[in-house]
mmCIF file of C-alpha atoms (C1' of nucleotides) and ligand atoms in Angstrom:
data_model
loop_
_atom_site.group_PDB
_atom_site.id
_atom_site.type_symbol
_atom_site.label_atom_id
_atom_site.label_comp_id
_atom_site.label_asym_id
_atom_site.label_seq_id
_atom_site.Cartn_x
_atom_site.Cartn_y
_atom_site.Cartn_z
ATOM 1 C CA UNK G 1 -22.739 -3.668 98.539
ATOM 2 C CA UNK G 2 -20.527 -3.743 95.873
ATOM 3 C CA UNK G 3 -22.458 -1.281 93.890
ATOM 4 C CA UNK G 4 -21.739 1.111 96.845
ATOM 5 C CA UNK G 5 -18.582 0.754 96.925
ATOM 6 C CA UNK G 6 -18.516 1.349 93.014
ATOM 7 C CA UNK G 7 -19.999 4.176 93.837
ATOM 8 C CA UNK G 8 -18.263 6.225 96.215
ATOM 9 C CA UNK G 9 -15.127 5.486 94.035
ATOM 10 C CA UNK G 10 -16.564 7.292 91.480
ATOM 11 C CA UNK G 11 -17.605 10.153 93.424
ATOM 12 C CA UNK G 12 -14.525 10.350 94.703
ATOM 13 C CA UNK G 13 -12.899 10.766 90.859
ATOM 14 C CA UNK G 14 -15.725 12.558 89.867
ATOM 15 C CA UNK G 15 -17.056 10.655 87.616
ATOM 16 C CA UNK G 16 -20.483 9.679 86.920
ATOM 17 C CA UNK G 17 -22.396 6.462 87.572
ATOM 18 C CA UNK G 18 -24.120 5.897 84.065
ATOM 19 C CA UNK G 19 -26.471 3.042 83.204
ATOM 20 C CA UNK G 20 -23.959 1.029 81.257
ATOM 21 C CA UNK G 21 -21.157 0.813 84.380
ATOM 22 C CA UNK G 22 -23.790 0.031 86.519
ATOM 23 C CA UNK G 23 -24.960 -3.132 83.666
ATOM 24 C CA UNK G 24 -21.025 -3.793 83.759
ATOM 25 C CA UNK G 25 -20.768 -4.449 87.810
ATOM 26 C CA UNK G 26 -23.996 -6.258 87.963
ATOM 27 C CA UNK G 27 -22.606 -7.959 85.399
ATOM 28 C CA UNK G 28 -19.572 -8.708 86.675
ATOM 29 C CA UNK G 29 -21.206 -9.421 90.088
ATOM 30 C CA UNK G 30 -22.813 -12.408 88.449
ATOM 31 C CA UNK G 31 -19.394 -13.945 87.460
ATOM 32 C CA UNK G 32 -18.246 -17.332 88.958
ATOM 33 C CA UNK G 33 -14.470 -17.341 89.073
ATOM 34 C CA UNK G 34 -12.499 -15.973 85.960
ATOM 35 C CA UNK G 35 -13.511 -13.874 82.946
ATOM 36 C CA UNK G 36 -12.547 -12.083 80.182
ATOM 37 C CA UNK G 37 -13.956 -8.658 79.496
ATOM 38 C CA UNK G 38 -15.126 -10.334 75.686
ATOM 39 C CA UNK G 39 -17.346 -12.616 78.039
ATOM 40 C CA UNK G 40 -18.965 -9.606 79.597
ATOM 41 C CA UNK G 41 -20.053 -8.674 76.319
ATOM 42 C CA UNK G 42 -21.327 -11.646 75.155
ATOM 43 C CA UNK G 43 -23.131 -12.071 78.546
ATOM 44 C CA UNK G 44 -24.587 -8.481 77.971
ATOM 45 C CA UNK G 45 -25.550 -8.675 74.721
ATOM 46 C CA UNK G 46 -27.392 -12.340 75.336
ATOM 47 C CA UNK G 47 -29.211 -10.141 77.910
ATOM 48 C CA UNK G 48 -30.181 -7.556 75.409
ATOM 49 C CA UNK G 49 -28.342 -4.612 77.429
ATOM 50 C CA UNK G 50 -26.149 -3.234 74.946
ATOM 51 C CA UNK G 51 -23.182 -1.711 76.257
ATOM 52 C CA UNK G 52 -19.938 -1.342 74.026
ATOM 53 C CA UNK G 53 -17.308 -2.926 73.933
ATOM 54 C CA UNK G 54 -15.458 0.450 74.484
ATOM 55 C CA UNK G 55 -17.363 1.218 77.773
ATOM 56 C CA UNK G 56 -16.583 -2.183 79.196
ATOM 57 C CA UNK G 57 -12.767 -2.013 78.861
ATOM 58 C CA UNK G 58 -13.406 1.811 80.236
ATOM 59 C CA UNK G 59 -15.532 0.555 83.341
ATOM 60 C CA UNK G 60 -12.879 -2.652 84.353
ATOM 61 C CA UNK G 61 -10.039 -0.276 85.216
ATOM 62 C CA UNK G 62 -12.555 2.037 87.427
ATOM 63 C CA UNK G 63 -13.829 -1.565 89.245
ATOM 64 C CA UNK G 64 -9.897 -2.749 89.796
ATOM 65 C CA UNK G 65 -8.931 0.850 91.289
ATOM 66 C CA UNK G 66 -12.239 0.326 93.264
ATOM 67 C CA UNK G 67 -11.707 -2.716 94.700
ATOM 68 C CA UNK G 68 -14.365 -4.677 93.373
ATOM 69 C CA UNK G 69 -12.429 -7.047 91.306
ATOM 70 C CA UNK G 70 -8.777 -7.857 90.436
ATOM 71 C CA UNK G 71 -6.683 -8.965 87.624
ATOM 72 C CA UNK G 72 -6.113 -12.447 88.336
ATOM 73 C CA UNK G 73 -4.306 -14.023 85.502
ATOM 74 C CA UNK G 74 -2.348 -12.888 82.435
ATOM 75 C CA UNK G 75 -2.522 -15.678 79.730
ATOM 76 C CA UNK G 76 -2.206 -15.916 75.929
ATOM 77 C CA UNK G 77 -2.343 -12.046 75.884
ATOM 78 C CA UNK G 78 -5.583 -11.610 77.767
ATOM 79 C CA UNK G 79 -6.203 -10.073 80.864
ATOM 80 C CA UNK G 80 -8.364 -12.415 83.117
ATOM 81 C CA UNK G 81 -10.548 -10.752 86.297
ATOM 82 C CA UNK G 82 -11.850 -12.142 89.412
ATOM 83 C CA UNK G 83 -13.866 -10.422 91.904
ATOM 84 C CA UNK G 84 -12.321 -9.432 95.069
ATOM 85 C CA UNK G 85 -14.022 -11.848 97.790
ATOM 86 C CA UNK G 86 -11.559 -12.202 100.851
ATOM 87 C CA UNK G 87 -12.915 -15.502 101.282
ATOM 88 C CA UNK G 88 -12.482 -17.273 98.101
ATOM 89 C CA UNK G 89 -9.300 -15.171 97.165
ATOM 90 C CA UNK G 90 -6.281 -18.119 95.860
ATOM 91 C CA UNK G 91 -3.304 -18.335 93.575
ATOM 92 C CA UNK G 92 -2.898 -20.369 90.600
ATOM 93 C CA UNK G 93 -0.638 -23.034 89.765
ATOM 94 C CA UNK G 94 -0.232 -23.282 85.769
ATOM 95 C CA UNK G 95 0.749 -26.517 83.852
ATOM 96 C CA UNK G 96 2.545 -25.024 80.851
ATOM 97 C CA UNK G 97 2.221 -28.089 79.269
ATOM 98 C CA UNK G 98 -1.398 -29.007 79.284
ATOM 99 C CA UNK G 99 -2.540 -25.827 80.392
ATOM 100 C CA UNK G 100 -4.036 -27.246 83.577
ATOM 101 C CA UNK G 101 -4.667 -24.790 86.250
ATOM 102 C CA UNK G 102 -4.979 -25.640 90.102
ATOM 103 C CA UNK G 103 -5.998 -23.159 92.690
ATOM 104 C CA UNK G 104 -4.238 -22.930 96.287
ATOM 105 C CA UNK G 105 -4.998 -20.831 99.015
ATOM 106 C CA UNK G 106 -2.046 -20.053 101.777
ATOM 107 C CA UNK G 107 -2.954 -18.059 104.338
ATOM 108 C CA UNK G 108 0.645 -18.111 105.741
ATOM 109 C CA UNK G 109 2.105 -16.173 102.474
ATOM 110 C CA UNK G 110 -0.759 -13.757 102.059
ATOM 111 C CA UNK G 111 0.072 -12.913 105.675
ATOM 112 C CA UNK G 112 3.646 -12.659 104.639
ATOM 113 C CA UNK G 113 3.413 -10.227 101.786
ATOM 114 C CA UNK G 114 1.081 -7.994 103.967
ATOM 115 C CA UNK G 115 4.258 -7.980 106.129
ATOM 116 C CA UNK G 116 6.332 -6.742 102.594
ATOM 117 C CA UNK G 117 4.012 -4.252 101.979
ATOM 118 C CA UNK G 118 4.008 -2.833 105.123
ATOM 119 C CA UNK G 119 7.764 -3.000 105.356
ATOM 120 C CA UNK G 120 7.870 -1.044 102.175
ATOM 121 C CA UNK G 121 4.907 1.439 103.142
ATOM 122 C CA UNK G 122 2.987 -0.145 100.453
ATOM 123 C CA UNK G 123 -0.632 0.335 99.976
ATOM 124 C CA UNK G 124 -1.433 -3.333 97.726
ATOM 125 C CA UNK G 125 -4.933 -3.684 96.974
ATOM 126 C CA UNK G 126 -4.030 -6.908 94.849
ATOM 127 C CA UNK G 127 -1.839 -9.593 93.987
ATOM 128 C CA UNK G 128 -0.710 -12.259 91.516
ATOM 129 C CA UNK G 129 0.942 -15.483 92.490
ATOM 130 C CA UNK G 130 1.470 -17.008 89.444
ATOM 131 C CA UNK G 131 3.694 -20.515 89.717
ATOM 132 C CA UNK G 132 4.464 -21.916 86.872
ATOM 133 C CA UNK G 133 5.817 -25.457 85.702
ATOM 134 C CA UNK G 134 4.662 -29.167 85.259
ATOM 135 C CA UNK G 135 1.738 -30.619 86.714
ATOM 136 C CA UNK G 136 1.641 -34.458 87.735
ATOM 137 C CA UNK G 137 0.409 -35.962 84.878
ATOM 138 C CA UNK G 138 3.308 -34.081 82.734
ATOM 139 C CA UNK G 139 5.699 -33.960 84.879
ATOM 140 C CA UNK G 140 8.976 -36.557 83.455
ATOM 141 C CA UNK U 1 27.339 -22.367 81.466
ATOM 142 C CA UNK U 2 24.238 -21.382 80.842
ATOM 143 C CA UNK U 3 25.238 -21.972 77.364
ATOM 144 C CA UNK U 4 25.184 -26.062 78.008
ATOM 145 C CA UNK U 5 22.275 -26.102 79.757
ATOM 146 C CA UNK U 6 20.499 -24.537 76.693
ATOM 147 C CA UNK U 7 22.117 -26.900 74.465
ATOM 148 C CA UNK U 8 21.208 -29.560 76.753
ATOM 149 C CA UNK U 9 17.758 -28.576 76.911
ATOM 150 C CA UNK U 10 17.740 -28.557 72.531
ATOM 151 C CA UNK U 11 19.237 -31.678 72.192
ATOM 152 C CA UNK U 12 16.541 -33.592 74.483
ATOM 153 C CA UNK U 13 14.260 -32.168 72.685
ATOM 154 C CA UNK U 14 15.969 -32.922 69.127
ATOM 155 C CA UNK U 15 16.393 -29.478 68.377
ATOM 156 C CA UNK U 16 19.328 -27.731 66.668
ATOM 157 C CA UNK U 17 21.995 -24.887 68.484
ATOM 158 C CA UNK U 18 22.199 -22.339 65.347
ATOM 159 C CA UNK U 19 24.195 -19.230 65.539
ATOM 160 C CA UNK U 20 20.903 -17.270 65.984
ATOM 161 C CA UNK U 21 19.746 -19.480 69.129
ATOM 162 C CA UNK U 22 23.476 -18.788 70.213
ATOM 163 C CA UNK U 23 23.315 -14.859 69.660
ATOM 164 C CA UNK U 24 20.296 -14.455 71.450
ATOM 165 C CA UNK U 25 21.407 -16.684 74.378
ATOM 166 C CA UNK U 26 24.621 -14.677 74.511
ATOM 167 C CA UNK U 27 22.807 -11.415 74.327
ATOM 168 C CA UNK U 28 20.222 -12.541 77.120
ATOM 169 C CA UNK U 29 23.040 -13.336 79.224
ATOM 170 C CA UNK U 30 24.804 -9.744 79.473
ATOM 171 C CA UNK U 31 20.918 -8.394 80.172
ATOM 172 C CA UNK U 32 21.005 -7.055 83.619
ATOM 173 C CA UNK U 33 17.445 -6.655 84.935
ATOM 174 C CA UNK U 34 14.333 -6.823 83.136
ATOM 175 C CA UNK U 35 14.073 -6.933 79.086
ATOM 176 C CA UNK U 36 11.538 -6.772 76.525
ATOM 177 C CA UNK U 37 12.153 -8.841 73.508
ATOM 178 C CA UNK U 38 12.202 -5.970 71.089
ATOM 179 C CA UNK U 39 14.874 -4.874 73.308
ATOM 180 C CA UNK U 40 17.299 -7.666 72.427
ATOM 181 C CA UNK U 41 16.174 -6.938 68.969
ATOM 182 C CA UNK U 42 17.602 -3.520 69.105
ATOM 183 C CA UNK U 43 20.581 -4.448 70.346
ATOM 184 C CA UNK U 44 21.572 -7.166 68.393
ATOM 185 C CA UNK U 45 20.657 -4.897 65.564
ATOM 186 C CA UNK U 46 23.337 -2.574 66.993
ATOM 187 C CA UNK U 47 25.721 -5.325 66.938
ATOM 188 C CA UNK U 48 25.480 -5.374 63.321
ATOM 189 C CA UNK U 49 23.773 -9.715 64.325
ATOM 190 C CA UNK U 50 21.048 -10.454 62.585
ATOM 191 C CA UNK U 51 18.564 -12.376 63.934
ATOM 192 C CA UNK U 52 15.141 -12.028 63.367
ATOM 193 C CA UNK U 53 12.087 -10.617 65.223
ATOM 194 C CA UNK U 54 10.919 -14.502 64.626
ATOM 195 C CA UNK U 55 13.511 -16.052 65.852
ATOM 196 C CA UNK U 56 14.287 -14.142 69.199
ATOM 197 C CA UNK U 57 10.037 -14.459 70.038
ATOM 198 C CA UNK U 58 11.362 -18.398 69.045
ATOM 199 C CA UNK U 59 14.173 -18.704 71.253
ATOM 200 C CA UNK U 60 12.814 -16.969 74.065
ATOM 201 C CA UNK U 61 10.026 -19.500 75.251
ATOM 202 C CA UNK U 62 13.444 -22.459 74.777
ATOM 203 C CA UNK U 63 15.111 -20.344 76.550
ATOM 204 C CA UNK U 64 12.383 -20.246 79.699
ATOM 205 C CA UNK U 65 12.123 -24.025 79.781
ATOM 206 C CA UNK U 66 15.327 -24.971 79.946
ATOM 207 C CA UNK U 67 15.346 -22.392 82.632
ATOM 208 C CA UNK U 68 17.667 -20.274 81.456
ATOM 209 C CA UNK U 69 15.588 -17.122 81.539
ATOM 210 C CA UNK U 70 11.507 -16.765 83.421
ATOM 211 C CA UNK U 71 8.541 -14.310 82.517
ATOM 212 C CA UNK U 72 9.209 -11.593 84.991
ATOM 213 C CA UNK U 73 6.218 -9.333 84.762
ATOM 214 C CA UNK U 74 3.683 -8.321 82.382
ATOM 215 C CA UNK U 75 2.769 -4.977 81.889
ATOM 216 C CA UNK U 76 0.849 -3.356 78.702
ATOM 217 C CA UNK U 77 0.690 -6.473 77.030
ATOM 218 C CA UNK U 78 4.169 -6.648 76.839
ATOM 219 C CA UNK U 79 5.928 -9.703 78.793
ATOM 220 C CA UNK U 80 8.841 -8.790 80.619
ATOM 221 C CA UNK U 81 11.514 -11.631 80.766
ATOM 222 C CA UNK U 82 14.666 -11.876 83.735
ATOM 223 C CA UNK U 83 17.771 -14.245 83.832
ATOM 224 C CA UNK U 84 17.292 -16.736 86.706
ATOM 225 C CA UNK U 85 19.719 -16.427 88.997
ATOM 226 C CA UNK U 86 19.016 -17.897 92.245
ATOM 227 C CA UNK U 87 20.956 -15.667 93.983
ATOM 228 C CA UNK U 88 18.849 -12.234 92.560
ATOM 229 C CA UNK U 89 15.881 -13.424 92.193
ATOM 230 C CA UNK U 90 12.781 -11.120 93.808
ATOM 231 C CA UNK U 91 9.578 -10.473 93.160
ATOM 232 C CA UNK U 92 7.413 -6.912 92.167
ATOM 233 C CA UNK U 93 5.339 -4.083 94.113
ATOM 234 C CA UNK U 94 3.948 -2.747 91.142
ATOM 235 C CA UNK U 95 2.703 1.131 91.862
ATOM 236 C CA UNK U 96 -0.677 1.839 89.203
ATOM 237 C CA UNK U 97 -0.543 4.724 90.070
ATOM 238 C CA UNK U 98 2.980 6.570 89.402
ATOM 239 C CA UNK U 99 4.369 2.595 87.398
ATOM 240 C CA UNK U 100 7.391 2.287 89.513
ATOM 241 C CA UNK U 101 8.870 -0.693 91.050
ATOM 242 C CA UNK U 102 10.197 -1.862 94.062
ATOM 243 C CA UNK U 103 11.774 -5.359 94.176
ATOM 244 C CA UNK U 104 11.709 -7.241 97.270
ATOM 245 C CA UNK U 105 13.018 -10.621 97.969
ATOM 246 C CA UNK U 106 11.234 -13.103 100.683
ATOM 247 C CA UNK U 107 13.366 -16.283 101.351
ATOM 248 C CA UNK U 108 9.663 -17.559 103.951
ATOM 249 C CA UNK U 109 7.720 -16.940 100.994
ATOM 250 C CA UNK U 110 9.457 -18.661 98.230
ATOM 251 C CA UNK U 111 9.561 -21.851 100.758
ATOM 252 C CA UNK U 112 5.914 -21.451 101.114
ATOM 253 C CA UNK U 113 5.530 -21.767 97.478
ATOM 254 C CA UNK U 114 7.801 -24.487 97.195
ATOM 255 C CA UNK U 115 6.113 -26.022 100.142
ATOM 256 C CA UNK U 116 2.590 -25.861 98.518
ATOM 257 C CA UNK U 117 3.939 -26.900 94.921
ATOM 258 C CA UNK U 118 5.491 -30.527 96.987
ATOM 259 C CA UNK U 119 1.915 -30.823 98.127
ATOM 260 C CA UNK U 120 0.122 -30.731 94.693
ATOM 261 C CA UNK U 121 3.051 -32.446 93.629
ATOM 262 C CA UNK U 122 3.641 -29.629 91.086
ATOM 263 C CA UNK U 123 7.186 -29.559 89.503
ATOM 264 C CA UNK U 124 7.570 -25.941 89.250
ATOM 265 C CA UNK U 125 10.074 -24.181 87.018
ATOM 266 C CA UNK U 126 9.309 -20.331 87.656
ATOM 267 C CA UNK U 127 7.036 -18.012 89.147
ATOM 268 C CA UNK U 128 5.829 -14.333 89.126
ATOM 269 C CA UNK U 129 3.999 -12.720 92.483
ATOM 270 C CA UNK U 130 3.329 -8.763 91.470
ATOM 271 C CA UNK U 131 1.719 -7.057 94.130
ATOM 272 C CA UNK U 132 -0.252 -3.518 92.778
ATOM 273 C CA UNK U 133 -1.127 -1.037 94.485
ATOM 274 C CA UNK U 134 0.216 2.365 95.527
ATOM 275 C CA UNK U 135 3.561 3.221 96.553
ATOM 276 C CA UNK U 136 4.485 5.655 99.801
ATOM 277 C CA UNK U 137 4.824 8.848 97.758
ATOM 278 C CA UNK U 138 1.522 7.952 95.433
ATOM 279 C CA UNK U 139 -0.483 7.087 98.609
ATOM 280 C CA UNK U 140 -3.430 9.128 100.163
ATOM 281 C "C1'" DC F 1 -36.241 24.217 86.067
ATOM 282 C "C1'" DA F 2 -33.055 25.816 82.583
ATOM 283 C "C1'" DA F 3 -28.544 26.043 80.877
ATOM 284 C "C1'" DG F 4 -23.897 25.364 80.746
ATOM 285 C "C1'" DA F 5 -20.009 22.587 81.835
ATOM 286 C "C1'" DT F 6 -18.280 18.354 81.626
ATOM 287 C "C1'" DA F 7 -18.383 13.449 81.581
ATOM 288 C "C1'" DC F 8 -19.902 9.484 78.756
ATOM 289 C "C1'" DT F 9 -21.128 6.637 74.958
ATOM 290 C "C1'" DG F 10 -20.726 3.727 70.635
ATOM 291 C "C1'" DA F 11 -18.915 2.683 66.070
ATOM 292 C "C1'" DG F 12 -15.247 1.713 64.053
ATOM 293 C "C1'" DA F 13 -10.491 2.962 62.824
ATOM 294 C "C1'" DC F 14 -6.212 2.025 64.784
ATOM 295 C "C1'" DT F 15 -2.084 -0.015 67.407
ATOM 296 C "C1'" DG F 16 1.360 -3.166 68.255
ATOM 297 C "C1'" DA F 17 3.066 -7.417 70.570
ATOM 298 C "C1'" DG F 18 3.314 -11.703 69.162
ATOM 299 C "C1'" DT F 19 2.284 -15.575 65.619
ATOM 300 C "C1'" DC F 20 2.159 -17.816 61.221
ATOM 301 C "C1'" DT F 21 3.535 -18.998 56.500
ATOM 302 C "C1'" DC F 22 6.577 -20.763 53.234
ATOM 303 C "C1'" DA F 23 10.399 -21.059 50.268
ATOM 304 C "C1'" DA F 24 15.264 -21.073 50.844
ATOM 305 C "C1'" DT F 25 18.888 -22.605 54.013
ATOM 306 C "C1'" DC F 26 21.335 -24.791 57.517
ATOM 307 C "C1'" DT F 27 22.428 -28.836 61.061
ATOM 308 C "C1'" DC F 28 23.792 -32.937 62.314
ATOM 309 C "C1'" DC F 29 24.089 -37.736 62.184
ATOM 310 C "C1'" DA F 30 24.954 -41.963 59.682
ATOM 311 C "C1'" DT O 1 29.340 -36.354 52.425
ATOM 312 C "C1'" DG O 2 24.201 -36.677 51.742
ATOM 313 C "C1'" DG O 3 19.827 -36.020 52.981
ATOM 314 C "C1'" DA O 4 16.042 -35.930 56.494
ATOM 315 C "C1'" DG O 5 14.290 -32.724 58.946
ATOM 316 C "C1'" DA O 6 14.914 -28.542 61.723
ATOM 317 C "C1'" DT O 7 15.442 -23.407 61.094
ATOM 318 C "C1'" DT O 8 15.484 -19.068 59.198
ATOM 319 C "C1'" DG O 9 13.673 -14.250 57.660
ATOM 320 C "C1'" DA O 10 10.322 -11.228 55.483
ATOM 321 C "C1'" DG O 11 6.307 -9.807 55.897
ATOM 322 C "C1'" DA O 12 1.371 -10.871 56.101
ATOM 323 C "C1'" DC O 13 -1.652 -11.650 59.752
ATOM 324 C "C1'" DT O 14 -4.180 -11.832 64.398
ATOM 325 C "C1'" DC O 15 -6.722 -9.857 67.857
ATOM 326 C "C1'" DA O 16 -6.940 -7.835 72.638
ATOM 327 C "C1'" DG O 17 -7.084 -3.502 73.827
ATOM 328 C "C1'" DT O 18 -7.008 1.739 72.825
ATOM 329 C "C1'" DC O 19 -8.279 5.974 70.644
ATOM 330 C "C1'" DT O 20 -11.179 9.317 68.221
ATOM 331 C "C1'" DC O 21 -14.941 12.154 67.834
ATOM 332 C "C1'" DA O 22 -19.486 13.577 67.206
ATOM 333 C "C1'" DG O 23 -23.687 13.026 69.513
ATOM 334 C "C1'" DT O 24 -25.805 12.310 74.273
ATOM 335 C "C1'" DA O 25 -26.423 12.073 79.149
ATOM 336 C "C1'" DT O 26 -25.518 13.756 83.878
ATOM 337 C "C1'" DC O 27 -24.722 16.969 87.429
ATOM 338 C "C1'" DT O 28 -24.500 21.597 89.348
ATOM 339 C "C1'" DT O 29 -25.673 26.127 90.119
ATOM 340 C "C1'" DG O 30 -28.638 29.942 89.981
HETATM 341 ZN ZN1 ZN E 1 -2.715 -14.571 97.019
HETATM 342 ZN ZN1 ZN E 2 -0.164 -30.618 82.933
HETATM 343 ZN ZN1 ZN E 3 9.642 -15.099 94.146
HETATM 344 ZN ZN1 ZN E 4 3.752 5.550 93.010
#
DNA sequence: CAAGATACTGAGACTGAGTCTCAATCTCCA
DNA sequence: TGGAGATTGAGACTCAGTCTCAGTATCTTG
């Protein structure tokens, strides 16, 4: 369904839906939880699809604008992705001392930054809550 | 007083208040907004201080866990940092499409965080929600 | 179906924010 | 005041991500 979806978006820009983009989302559809686009590659490559490394970073952007997946966490200079399920969507609570991360999910501020958005005529199609601090084992 | 929590925050953790740590502090402090560390760079240049690129990508990360200063936003793998000041803080509607931003601030949403950080017992110093997607003149 | 127009690809050079190294220097406490 | 140990700056280095460009694939239109 996602491929569909991929699809139409890139209709819509005309662009063209080429064997490696398609490798890329099923690729991508695979994914449990977080990745880097340099574990795409790997994953590819193990697979014996050989995409680029160039045509992966040039098919992630077209997948976030689509709505298939969404930049969930910025950390040590990488960009880390997440595909867009309503259902298992959650922000992340980082230890920045043992580099712990815990998942939450709170339906009540989700709700309230829809209201934002709306208040702002804002058209979000993702989001990143990122708290940061000590978790319980480091905390003083 | 910024100034003695920062020293505070060095001496607990045996670390030394050098007139480098002190120029960048005081530089930080007459920031209004968002700043790039090459941006204090530039200005301290200006001011005839020098301090090196080192030492300012040094001070800054002190600086955030004493609490002094947070990671505001990233954007094109440059990290964004903001003075915390209860009274201004917000949070980001990021536009991909035309890059501009629109702070908002939610009092119900920062005690939601709060609220969920208490239950994972999480001692949380900072935290960065960026909402992307496209602004009212950008959208369809 | 052919042909042109245009989008796409991969290899590898390139960029640039941020980190690391190390010898010289400075802090701070006893 | 002396010395252990923290700090500094210059510049080499890292490495995720971008750009280039020549060769290739896709779509459209007739
Ligand atoms: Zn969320
Ligand atoms: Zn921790
Ligand atoms: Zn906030
Ligand atoms: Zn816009």
């Amino acid at each position: 369904m996602s491929e569909s979806v991929f699809h139409q978006h890139l209709r819509r820009k005309g662009l063209r839906l080429t064997p490696e983009r398609k490798a890329v989302l099923q690729e991508v559809a695979a994914m449990k939880g977080h990745f880097e686009p340099e574990e795409l590659l790997l994953r590819l490559r193990k697979k014996g699809l050989t995409v680029s490394r160039a045509s992966i970073y040039r098919t992630l952007p077209l997948l976030v604008e689509s709505g298939v997946i969404e930049e969930a966490i910025y950390k040590d200079r990488k960009t880390r992705y997440e595909r867009c399920t309503e259902k298992d969507h959650h922000d992340h609570l980082i230890c920045t001392s043992c580099g712990s991360i815990i998942e939450f999910v709170s339906r009540p501020i989700e709700a309230l930054q829809e209201e934002v958005c709306r208040r702002h005529g804002f058209h979000a199609y993702s989001h990143t809550l990122e708290i940061r601090g000590l978790c319980q084992e480091c905390a003083p």
